[in-house]
Amino acid sequence: MSWLACYLLLYSGLFLLRRDVTCEEYQNVDSTIKLQDVVVLKCAYPQTSKMIQLSWRKNVDGVKHIVAVYNPSHGAVISPPYSQSVSFLSSSTRGDLELRATAADEGCYQCSISTFPEGALLKQVVIINPDTFKKKFSRGQAADTQVLLIPGNNVTLSCGYLNGSNVIQLTWQRMAEEEINMIVNFTLSQSFIGYDYRRRIQYDSLPYQNLTIQNATTNDVGTYSCHVVTTNGNWTKTFDVGMEGEQSDVPPPRIHATAQVLPEGASYPSGADLKMFLIIGAVAFGSLTLVIGAVIIICVKRRKKRKGNKKQFEKVTTERSNQRRANPNSYSNPDTYDRANYSGMEQQEEAIYANL
């Protein structure tokens, strides 16, 4: 191993020694992931401050095991036990790892980012076997409410527990097929916000009855749950959050809720589809308007032309009639002649051509 790799691993180990925790001691876990052939460990450096160094480690009974280290100046180093199974994803600056996992990779992992001026950022991730994951996070019933999000907009979920109840604990989680993300875990002694949501959620007041996720993305699609423990009993409500324009197999909601509710099999068209329909409709309407306008103009012109021809014909006919009345023997009226003088004209012509 090169001196640079030794330096990075030693520096990371000394940094983590001051912040050593185990899964049992760390009650608030940011993400719980189901063990499978390929597991992605997401650290997601927020890039709001300068990164000094990023490192991943695995905690086993309080013992630190360095998995990987990334330094912006010196690059990435993978610890020898993981060199064949771990690699940084395409963008190392985000700190996401790809792990080709086996049963031995179950356990608690921690991503630590040393930044300036914010200091240390920590994210706790747990990998558990599929059976435990299914038992712990199985839905068991349909979601209470279906909500559609539009990327870039905010999406608000309302837990809606009974008024007047004294809240002992309230937990918001996002559940997917392979990962569970903690959003909020509120108790009387603490208020924990998950690593991925610390800069993205809004709430009216404690204890987070109405939860707003700002600037929603496709990564926010999934099933959300709100679990409340009160002095009057427990309350759990689930939300199926999908993309607007996509079909959902979620059954119709069982109760009324403040979020948007859709009947079974229904979906709203996407913004792109609506825009396309509007454009096609506008083009069709404009083309139809032009055709109708052209037909109307042609008909009007033809009608005017016919009227003009009729008037011209009547004018010419009237003039000819007037001329005939005024000059009945005029050569301009070849069909009218003086029958009384016709024979005299013939006699004159015969006298002019007599034989001498």
mmCIF file of C-alpha atoms in Angstrom:
data_model
loop_
_atom_site.group_PDB
_atom_site.id
_atom_site.type_symbol
_atom_site.label_atom_id
_atom_site.label_comp_id
_atom_site.label_asym_id
_atom_site.label_seq_id
_atom_site.Cartn_x
_atom_site.Cartn_y
_atom_site.Cartn_z
ATOM 1 C CA MET A 1 0.000 0.000 0.000
ATOM 2 C CA SER A 2 1.366 3.424 -0.895
ATOM 3 C CA TRP A 3 2.248 6.026 1.701
ATOM 4 C CA LEU A 4 -0.652 8.162 0.486
ATOM 5 C CA ALA A 5 -3.173 5.387 1.126
ATOM 6 C CA CYS A 6 -1.707 4.774 4.577
ATOM 7 C CA TYR A 7 -1.946 8.481 5.345
ATOM 8 C CA LEU A 8 -5.559 8.759 4.259
ATOM 9 C CA LEU A 9 -6.659 5.683 6.179
ATOM 10 C CA LEU A 10 -4.742 6.723 9.302
ATOM 11 C CA TYR A 11 -6.155 10.264 9.165
ATOM 12 C CA SER A 12 -9.672 8.923 8.741
ATOM 13 C CA GLY A 13 -9.195 6.487 11.611
ATOM 14 C CA LEU A 14 -8.003 9.230 13.962
ATOM 15 C CA PHE A 15 -10.916 11.437 12.971
ATOM 16 C CA LEU A 16 -13.439 8.662 13.540
ATOM 17 C CA LEU A 17 -11.887 7.605 16.823
ATOM 18 C CA ARG A 18 -13.288 10.750 18.411
ATOM 19 C CA ARG A 19 -16.765 9.915 17.114
ATOM 20 C CA ASP A 20 -16.968 6.158 17.484
ATOM 21 C CA VAL A 21 -20.520 4.865 17.715
ATOM 22 C CA THR A 22 -22.252 1.529 17.253
ATOM 23 C CA CYS A 23 -25.654 0.717 15.830
ATOM 24 C CA GLU A 24 -26.952 -0.032 19.301
ATOM 25 C CA GLU A 25 -25.727 3.270 20.698
ATOM 26 C CA TYR A 26 -26.854 5.281 17.670
ATOM 27 C CA GLN A 27 -30.629 5.127 18.052
ATOM 28 C CA ASN A 28 -31.477 7.283 15.061
ATOM 29 C CA VAL A 29 -30.432 5.510 11.871
ATOM 30 C CA ASP A 30 -30.702 7.558 8.668
ATOM 31 C CA SER A 31 -31.178 4.626 6.261
ATOM 32 C CA THR A 32 -31.930 0.919 6.588
ATOM 33 C CA ILE A 33 -31.066 -1.151 3.504
ATOM 34 C CA LYS A 34 -32.055 -4.697 2.564
ATOM 35 C CA LEU A 35 -29.114 -7.021 1.895
ATOM 36 C CA GLN A 36 -28.866 -8.076 -1.737
ATOM 37 C CA ASP A 37 -26.215 -8.851 -4.326
ATOM 38 C CA VAL A 38 -25.427 -5.192 -5.007
ATOM 39 C CA VAL A 39 -26.031 -2.529 -2.348
ATOM 40 C CA VAL A 40 -25.593 1.207 -2.874
ATOM 41 C CA LEU A 41 -24.492 3.120 0.227
ATOM 42 C CA LYS A 42 -25.541 6.737 -0.276
ATOM 43 C CA CYS A 43 -23.700 9.524 1.471
ATOM 44 C CA ALA A 44 -24.740 12.410 -0.813
ATOM 45 C CA TYR A 45 -22.339 15.211 0.063
ATOM 46 C CA PRO A 46 -24.562 18.348 -0.048
ATOM 47 C CA GLN A 47 -21.844 20.587 -1.566
ATOM 48 C CA THR A 48 -22.883 23.564 0.550
ATOM 49 C CA SER A 49 -19.402 23.850 2.041
ATOM 50 C CA LYS A 50 -15.867 22.812 1.147
ATOM 51 C CA MET A 51 -15.090 19.123 1.567
ATOM 52 C CA ILE A 52 -11.831 18.298 3.317
ATOM 53 C CA GLN A 53 -12.233 14.510 3.357
ATOM 54 C CA LEU A 54 -14.925 11.848 3.143
ATOM 55 C CA SER A 55 -14.725 8.357 4.576
ATOM 56 C CA TRP A 56 -16.820 5.228 5.028
ATOM 57 C CA ARG A 57 -16.356 2.776 7.879
ATOM 58 C CA LYS A 58 -18.104 -0.283 9.276
ATOM 59 C CA ASN A 59 -18.761 -0.657 12.994
ATOM 60 C CA VAL A 60 -18.549 -4.165 14.410
ATOM 61 C CA ASP A 61 -18.947 -4.365 18.198
ATOM 62 C CA GLY A 62 -17.432 -0.952 18.602
ATOM 63 C CA VAL A 63 -14.410 -1.724 16.418
ATOM 64 C CA LYS A 64 -13.741 0.580 13.494
ATOM 65 C CA HIS A 65 -13.093 -0.884 10.044
ATOM 66 C CA ILE A 66 -12.194 1.633 7.353
ATOM 67 C CA VAL A 67 -13.944 0.807 4.092
ATOM 68 C CA ALA A 68 -13.032 3.689 1.773
ATOM 69 C CA VAL A 69 -11.654 7.220 1.881
ATOM 70 C CA TYR A 70 -11.971 10.056 -0.626
ATOM 71 C CA ASN A 71 -9.877 13.223 -0.581
ATOM 72 C CA PRO A 72 -10.490 15.962 -3.175
ATOM 73 C CA SER A 73 -6.753 16.537 -3.564
ATOM 74 C CA HIS A 74 -5.477 12.955 -3.422
ATOM 75 C CA GLY A 75 -8.339 10.885 -4.818
ATOM 76 C CA ALA A 76 -9.971 7.695 -3.521
ATOM 77 C CA VAL A 77 -8.510 4.774 -1.586
ATOM 78 C CA ILE A 78 -10.307 1.468 -0.892
ATOM 79 C CA SER A 79 -9.244 -0.517 2.186
ATOM 80 C CA PRO A 80 -7.651 -3.900 1.214
ATOM 81 C CA PRO A 81 -10.407 -6.092 2.740
ATOM 82 C CA TYR A 82 -12.919 -4.345 0.460
ATOM 83 C CA SER A 83 -10.790 -3.753 -2.645
ATOM 84 C CA GLN A 84 -12.597 -6.455 -4.625
ATOM 85 C CA SER A 85 -16.139 -5.663 -3.483
ATOM 86 C CA VAL A 86 -16.326 -1.877 -3.035
ATOM 87 C CA SER A 87 -16.050 0.963 -5.515
ATOM 88 C CA PHE A 88 -17.059 4.605 -5.595
ATOM 89 C CA LEU A 89 -19.821 5.451 -8.038
ATOM 90 C CA SER A 90 -19.081 7.676 -11.032
ATOM 91 C CA SER A 91 -19.110 10.852 -8.958
ATOM 92 C CA SER A 92 -16.830 10.352 -5.961
ATOM 93 C CA THR A 93 -17.594 13.843 -4.682
ATOM 94 C CA ARG A 94 -21.042 12.634 -3.612
ATOM 95 C CA GLY A 95 -19.470 9.833 -1.590
ATOM 96 C CA ASP A 96 -21.804 7.044 -2.769
ATOM 97 C CA LEU A 97 -20.405 3.494 -2.667
ATOM 98 C CA GLU A 98 -21.373 0.357 -4.563
ATOM 99 C CA LEU A 99 -20.960 -2.800 -2.473
ATOM 100 C CA ARG A 100 -21.091 -6.300 -3.960
ATOM 101 C CA ALA A 101 -22.444 -7.740 -0.764
ATOM 102 C CA THR A 102 -22.535 -11.082 1.020
ATOM 103 C CA ALA A 103 -24.067 -12.112 4.326
ATOM 104 C CA ALA A 104 -20.855 -10.984 6.046
ATOM 105 C CA ASP A 105 -21.568 -7.407 4.979
ATOM 106 C CA GLU A 106 -24.579 -7.018 7.271
ATOM 107 C CA GLY A 107 -24.049 -4.369 9.894
ATOM 108 C CA CYS A 108 -23.768 -0.678 10.624
ATOM 109 C CA TYR A 109 -21.926 1.714 8.316
ATOM 110 C CA GLN A 110 -21.154 5.377 8.784
ATOM 111 C CA CYS A 111 -20.297 8.050 6.243
ATOM 112 C CA SER A 112 -18.271 10.897 7.748
ATOM 113 C CA ILE A 113 -17.551 14.099 5.852
ATOM 114 C CA SER A 114 -15.170 16.681 7.245
ATOM 115 C CA THR A 115 -16.122 20.077 5.813
ATOM 116 C CA PHE A 116 -15.339 23.740 6.239
ATOM 117 C CA PRO A 117 -16.943 25.730 7.787
ATOM 118 C CA GLU A 118 -19.813 23.390 8.786
ATOM 119 C CA GLY A 119 -17.604 20.776 10.421
ATOM 120 C CA ALA A 120 -18.406 17.056 10.473
ATOM 121 C CA LEU A 121 -21.421 15.591 8.668
ATOM 122 C CA LEU A 122 -22.417 12.075 9.689
ATOM 123 C CA LYS A 123 -24.812 9.599 8.125
ATOM 124 C CA GLN A 124 -25.677 6.243 9.665
ATOM 125 C CA VAL A 125 -26.667 3.340 7.366
ATOM 126 C CA VAL A 126 -27.636 -0.202 8.405
ATOM 127 C CA ILE A 127 -27.689 -3.278 6.153
ATOM 128 C CA ILE A 128 -29.983 -6.062 7.375
ATOM 129 C CA ASN A 129 -30.948 -9.443 5.891
ATOM 130 C CA PRO A 130 -34.091 -9.658 3.733
ATOM 131 C CA ASP A 131 -36.141 -11.633 6.290
ATOM 132 C CA THR A 132 -35.541 -9.086 9.040
ATOM 133 C CA PHE A 133 -36.215 -6.246 6.615
ATOM 134 C CA LYS A 134 -39.538 -7.789 5.580
ATOM 135 C CA LYS A 135 -40.677 -8.386 9.150
ATOM 136 C CA LYS A 136 -39.670 -4.936 10.318
ATOM 137 C CA PHE A 137 -40.962 -2.878 7.420
ATOM 138 C CA SER A 138 -43.685 -4.952 5.766
ATOM 139 C CA ARG A 139 -46.631 -2.719 4.842
ATOM 140 C CA GLY A 140 -49.313 -5.350 5.395
ATOM 141 C CA GLN A 141 -52.105 -3.100 4.096
ATOM 142 C CA ALA A 142 -52.865 -0.559 1.415
ATOM 143 C CA ALA A 143 -51.796 3.051 1.784
ATOM 144 C CA ASP A 144 -54.371 5.374 3.303
ATOM 145 C CA THR A 145 -53.788 8.168 0.812
ATOM 146 C CA GLN A 146 -52.327 8.567 -2.650
ATOM 147 C CA VAL A 147 -50.404 11.763 -3.417
ATOM 148 C CA LEU A 148 -48.971 12.915 -6.731
ATOM 149 C CA LEU A 149 -45.856 15.056 -6.870
ATOM 150 C CA ILE A 150 -44.534 17.313 -9.615
ATOM 151 C CA PRO A 151 -40.718 17.494 -9.811
ATOM 152 C CA GLY A 152 -39.476 20.865 -8.606
ATOM 153 C CA ASN A 153 -42.590 21.583 -6.527
ATOM 154 C CA ASN A 154 -43.217 21.030 -2.829
ATOM 155 C CA VAL A 155 -45.267 18.096 -1.554
ATOM 156 C CA THR A 156 -47.073 18.245 1.799
ATOM 157 C CA LEU A 157 -48.236 15.275 3.888
ATOM 158 C CA SER A 158 -50.532 15.628 6.887
ATOM 159 C CA CYS A 159 -50.500 13.058 9.660
ATOM 160 C CA GLY A 160 -53.829 14.240 11.085
ATOM 161 C CA TYR A 161 -53.819 12.662 14.532
ATOM 162 C CA LEU A 162 -56.556 13.537 17.016
ATOM 163 C CA ASN A 163 -56.478 17.019 18.443
ATOM 164 C CA GLY A 164 -55.948 17.275 22.168
ATOM 165 C CA SER A 165 -53.690 14.228 22.288
ATOM 166 C CA ASN A 166 -50.352 14.583 24.059
ATOM 167 C CA VAL A 167 -47.729 13.345 21.616
ATOM 168 C CA ILE A 168 -45.053 11.135 23.147
ATOM 169 C CA GLN A 169 -43.344 10.182 19.874
ATOM 170 C CA LEU A 170 -43.868 10.947 16.198
ATOM 171 C CA THR A 171 -41.920 9.302 13.369
ATOM 172 C CA TRP A 172 -41.918 10.059 9.651
ATOM 173 C CA GLN A 173 -40.292 7.499 7.317
ATOM 174 C CA ARG A 174 -39.983 6.910 3.585
ATOM 175 C CA MET A 175 -40.254 3.239 2.644
ATOM 176 C CA ALA A 176 -39.129 1.709 -0.645
ATOM 177 C CA GLU A 177 -38.689 -1.901 -1.705
ATOM 178 C CA GLU A 178 -35.036 -1.992 -0.726
ATOM 179 C CA GLU A 179 -34.480 0.982 1.589
ATOM 180 C CA ILE A 180 -36.102 2.792 4.502
ATOM 181 C CA ASN A 181 -35.149 6.430 5.134
ATOM 182 C CA MET A 182 -35.762 8.179 8.427
ATOM 183 C CA ILE A 183 -37.171 11.662 7.924
ATOM 184 C CA VAL A 184 -38.128 12.768 11.430
ATOM 185 C CA ASN A 185 -38.035 11.055 14.811
ATOM 186 C CA PHE A 186 -39.546 13.306 17.472
ATOM 187 C CA THR A 187 -39.693 12.397 21.160
ATOM 188 C CA LEU A 188 -40.125 14.402 24.320
ATOM 189 C CA SER A 189 -36.347 14.401 24.811
ATOM 190 C CA GLN A 190 -35.059 14.965 21.270
ATOM 191 C CA SER A 191 -35.921 15.874 17.700
ATOM 192 C CA PHE A 192 -33.935 13.986 15.053
ATOM 193 C CA ILE A 193 -34.067 14.849 11.331
ATOM 194 C CA GLY A 194 -32.599 12.390 8.831
ATOM 195 C CA TYR A 195 -29.406 13.290 7.006
ATOM 196 C CA ASP A 196 -31.039 13.431 3.567
ATOM 197 C CA TYR A 197 -33.861 15.738 4.754
ATOM 198 C CA ARG A 198 -32.173 18.283 7.028
ATOM 199 C CA ARG A 199 -32.150 20.952 4.332
ATOM 200 C CA ARG A 200 -35.340 19.886 2.555
ATOM 201 C CA ILE A 201 -38.270 19.754 4.953
ATOM 202 C CA GLN A 202 -40.606 22.372 6.362
ATOM 203 C CA TYR A 203 -43.014 22.003 9.249
ATOM 204 C CA ASP A 204 -45.558 24.285 10.865
ATOM 205 C CA SER A 205 -44.637 23.535 14.458
ATOM 206 C CA LEU A 206 -43.537 20.654 16.606
ATOM 207 C CA PRO A 207 -44.227 17.792 16.588
ATOM 208 C CA TYR A 208 -44.184 17.722 12.756
ATOM 209 C CA GLN A 209 -47.851 16.973 12.144
ATOM 210 C CA ASN A 210 -47.686 18.528 8.652
ATOM 211 C CA LEU A 211 -44.548 17.632 6.728
ATOM 212 C CA THR A 212 -43.504 19.508 3.554
ATOM 213 C CA ILE A 213 -40.690 18.214 1.353
ATOM 214 C CA GLN A 214 -39.255 21.048 -0.699
ATOM 215 C CA ASN A 215 -38.180 20.800 -4.328
ATOM 216 C CA ALA A 216 -39.400 17.227 -4.773
ATOM 217 C CA THR A 217 -37.603 14.938 -7.241
ATOM 218 C CA THR A 218 -38.199 11.493 -8.710
ATOM 219 C CA ASN A 219 -36.114 10.101 -5.834
ATOM 220 C CA ASP A 220 -38.917 11.126 -3.448
ATOM 221 C CA VAL A 221 -41.362 8.620 -4.946
ATOM 222 C CA GLY A 222 -42.282 5.887 -2.488
ATOM 223 C CA THR A 223 -44.428 5.026 0.504
ATOM 224 C CA TYR A 224 -44.347 7.359 3.500
ATOM 225 C CA SER A 225 -45.578 6.549 6.982
ATOM 226 C CA CYS A 226 -46.411 8.685 9.970
ATOM 227 C CA HIS A 227 -46.500 6.838 13.284
ATOM 228 C CA VAL A 228 -47.718 8.675 16.371
ATOM 229 C CA VAL A 229 -47.672 7.535 19.985
ATOM 230 C CA THR A 230 -49.970 9.608 22.183
ATOM 231 C CA THR A 231 -51.465 9.440 25.640
ATOM 232 C CA ASN A 232 -54.757 8.424 23.972
ATOM 233 C CA GLY A 233 -53.296 5.602 21.888
ATOM 234 C CA ASN A 234 -51.266 5.051 18.737
ATOM 235 C CA TRP A 235 -51.915 6.284 15.206
ATOM 236 C CA THR A 236 -50.332 5.239 11.909
ATOM 237 C CA LYS A 237 -51.044 6.720 8.505
ATOM 238 C CA THR A 238 -49.419 5.808 5.191
ATOM 239 C CA PHE A 239 -49.093 7.753 1.939
ATOM 240 C CA ASP A 240 -48.294 6.417 -1.507
ATOM 241 C CA VAL A 241 -46.408 9.209 -3.280
ATOM 242 C CA GLY A 242 -46.067 8.847 -7.038
ATOM 243 C CA MET A 243 -45.179 10.929 -10.066
ATOM 244 C CA GLU A 244 -47.951 12.883 -11.769
ATOM 245 C CA GLY A 245 -48.897 11.140 -15.000
ATOM 246 C CA GLU A 246 -47.873 7.643 -13.887
ATOM 247 C CA GLN A 247 -50.291 4.808 -13.207
ATOM 248 C CA SER A 248 -50.459 3.451 -9.672
ATOM 249 C CA ASP A 249 -51.536 0.026 -8.443
ATOM 250 C CA VAL A 250 -52.411 1.343 -5.009
ATOM 251 C CA PRO A 251 -56.042 0.595 -3.983
ATOM 252 C CA PRO A 252 -58.389 3.511 -3.337
ATOM 253 C CA PRO A 253 -57.915 5.368 -0.039
ATOM 254 C CA ARG A 254 -59.674 4.057 3.042
ATOM 255 C CA ILE A 255 -60.149 7.372 4.809
ATOM 256 C CA HIS A 256 -60.462 11.031 4.000
ATOM 257 C CA ALA A 257 -57.255 13.039 4.137
ATOM 258 C CA THR A 258 -55.993 16.525 3.457
ATOM 259 C CA ALA A 259 -53.746 15.274 0.664
ATOM 260 C CA GLN A 260 -54.986 14.837 -2.890
ATOM 261 C CA VAL A 261 -57.016 11.646 -3.332
ATOM 262 C CA LEU A 262 -57.523 9.732 -6.587
ATOM 263 C CA PRO A 263 -59.981 6.910 -7.329
ATOM 264 C CA GLU A 264 -58.729 3.503 -8.357
ATOM 265 C CA GLY A 265 -57.032 3.363 -11.740
ATOM 266 C CA ALA A 266 -57.187 7.136 -12.202
ATOM 267 C CA SER A 267 -54.231 9.299 -13.073
ATOM 268 C CA TYR A 268 -53.611 12.812 -14.174
ATOM 269 C CA PRO A 269 -51.909 13.503 -17.495
ATOM 270 C CA SER A 270 -48.404 14.813 -17.209
ATOM 271 C CA GLY A 271 -47.536 18.446 -17.867
ATOM 272 C CA ALA A 272 -45.794 17.443 -21.111
ATOM 273 C CA ASP A 273 -48.898 15.587 -22.360
ATOM 274 C CA LEU A 274 -51.136 18.544 -21.542
ATOM 275 C CA LYS A 275 -48.814 20.906 -23.384
ATOM 276 C CA MET A 276 -48.756 18.579 -26.399
ATOM 277 C CA PHE A 277 -52.570 18.342 -26.434
ATOM 278 C CA LEU A 278 -52.846 22.132 -26.215
ATOM 279 C CA ILE A 279 -50.347 22.646 -29.046
ATOM 280 C CA ILE A 280 -52.082 20.112 -31.311
ATOM 281 C CA GLY A 281 -55.481 21.616 -30.502
ATOM 282 C CA ALA A 282 -54.246 25.152 -31.201
ATOM 283 C CA VAL A 283 -52.716 24.107 -34.546
ATOM 284 C CA ALA A 284 -55.892 22.252 -35.572
ATOM 285 C CA PHE A 285 -58.095 25.171 -34.533
ATOM 286 C CA GLY A 286 -55.878 27.668 -36.365
ATOM 287 C CA SER A 287 -55.835 25.553 -39.538
ATOM 288 C CA LEU A 288 -59.612 25.136 -39.451
ATOM 289 C CA THR A 289 -60.044 28.893 -38.951
ATOM 290 C CA LEU A 290 -57.806 29.659 -41.943
ATOM 291 C CA VAL A 291 -59.677 27.211 -44.179
ATOM 292 C CA ILE A 292 -63.069 28.598 -43.175
ATOM 293 C CA GLY A 293 -61.829 32.169 -43.662
ATOM 294 C CA ALA A 294 -60.444 31.361 -47.104
ATOM 295 C CA VAL A 295 -63.715 29.709 -48.170
ATOM 296 C CA ILE A 296 -65.720 32.700 -46.941
ATOM 297 C CA ILE A 297 -63.464 35.172 -48.818
ATOM 298 C CA ILE A 298 -63.684 33.159 -52.064
ATOM 299 C CA CYS A 299 -67.476 32.927 -51.809
ATOM 300 C CA VAL A 300 -67.807 36.664 -51.162
ATOM 301 C CA LYS A 301 -65.584 37.530 -54.115
ATOM 302 C CA ARG A 302 -67.508 35.198 -56.427
ATOM 303 C CA ARG A 303 -70.798 36.667 -55.290
ATOM 304 C CA LYS A 304 -69.558 40.217 -55.917
ATOM 305 C CA LYS A 305 -68.252 39.198 -59.326
ATOM 306 C CA ARG A 306 -71.595 37.646 -60.276
ATOM 307 C CA LYS A 307 -73.446 40.770 -59.166
ATOM 308 C CA GLY A 308 -71.056 42.921 -61.224
ATOM 309 C CA ASN A 309 -71.492 40.753 -64.318
ATOM 310 C CA LYS A 310 -75.262 40.875 -63.925
ATOM 311 C CA LYS A 311 -75.250 44.664 -63.615
ATOM 312 C CA GLN A 312 -72.971 44.979 -66.645
ATOM 313 C CA PHE A 313 -75.225 42.718 -68.686
ATOM 314 C CA GLU A 314 -78.319 44.682 -67.653
ATOM 315 C CA LYS A 315 -76.535 47.935 -68.521
ATOM 316 C CA VAL A 316 -75.520 46.744 -71.972
ATOM 317 C CA THR A 317 -79.001 45.372 -72.664
ATOM 318 C CA THR A 318 -80.610 48.642 -71.592
ATOM 319 C CA GLU A 319 -78.264 50.696 -73.793
ATOM 320 C CA ARG A 320 -79.000 48.537 -76.845
ATOM 321 C CA SER A 321 -82.725 48.802 -76.243
ATOM 322 C CA ASN A 322 -82.487 52.579 -76.006
ATOM 323 C CA GLN A 323 -80.456 52.771 -79.202
ATOM 324 C CA ARG A 324 -82.974 50.690 -81.089
ATOM 325 C CA ARG A 325 -85.809 52.891 -79.946
ATOM 326 C CA ALA A 326 -83.942 56.102 -80.895
ATOM 327 C CA ASN A 327 -82.551 54.949 -84.293
ATOM 328 C CA PRO A 328 -84.602 52.102 -85.608
ATOM 329 C CA ASN A 329 -82.874 52.275 -89.098
ATOM 330 C CA SER A 330 -79.343 52.655 -87.801
ATOM 331 C CA TYR A 331 -76.705 50.293 -89.091
ATOM 332 C CA SER A 332 -75.867 49.600 -85.531
ATOM 333 C CA ASN A 333 -79.123 47.659 -85.529
ATOM 334 C CA PRO A 334 -78.594 45.187 -88.375
ATOM 335 C CA ASP A 335 -81.771 43.411 -87.519
ATOM 336 C CA THR A 336 -83.891 46.548 -88.078
ATOM 337 C CA TYR A 337 -84.351 48.227 -91.511
ATOM 338 C CA ASP A 338 -86.923 50.330 -93.419
ATOM 339 C CA ARG A 339 -88.984 48.035 -95.513
ATOM 340 C CA ALA A 340 -90.704 50.979 -97.306
ATOM 341 C CA ASN A 341 -87.468 52.246 -98.867
ATOM 342 C CA TYR A 342 -85.918 48.876 -99.600
ATOM 343 C CA SER A 343 -87.448 48.520 -103.090
ATOM 344 C CA GLY A 344 -86.468 52.105 -104.110
ATOM 345 C CA MET A 345 -82.867 51.410 -103.231
ATOM 346 C CA GLU A 346 -82.884 48.387 -105.551
ATOM 347 C CA GLN A 347 -84.324 50.490 -108.441
ATOM 348 C CA GLN A 348 -81.588 53.113 -108.056
ATOM 349 C CA GLU A 349 -78.914 50.491 -108.260
ATOM 350 C CA GLU A 350 -80.388 49.020 -111.497
ATOM 351 C CA ALA A 351 -80.519 52.468 -113.190
ATOM 352 C CA ILE A 352 -76.851 53.107 -112.508
ATOM 353 C CA TYR A 353 -75.754 49.928 -114.257
ATOM 354 C CA ALA A 354 -77.992 50.164 -117.510
ATOM 355 C CA ASN A 355 -76.571 49.203 -120.978
ATOM 356 C CA LEU A 356 -75.637 52.026 -123.359
#
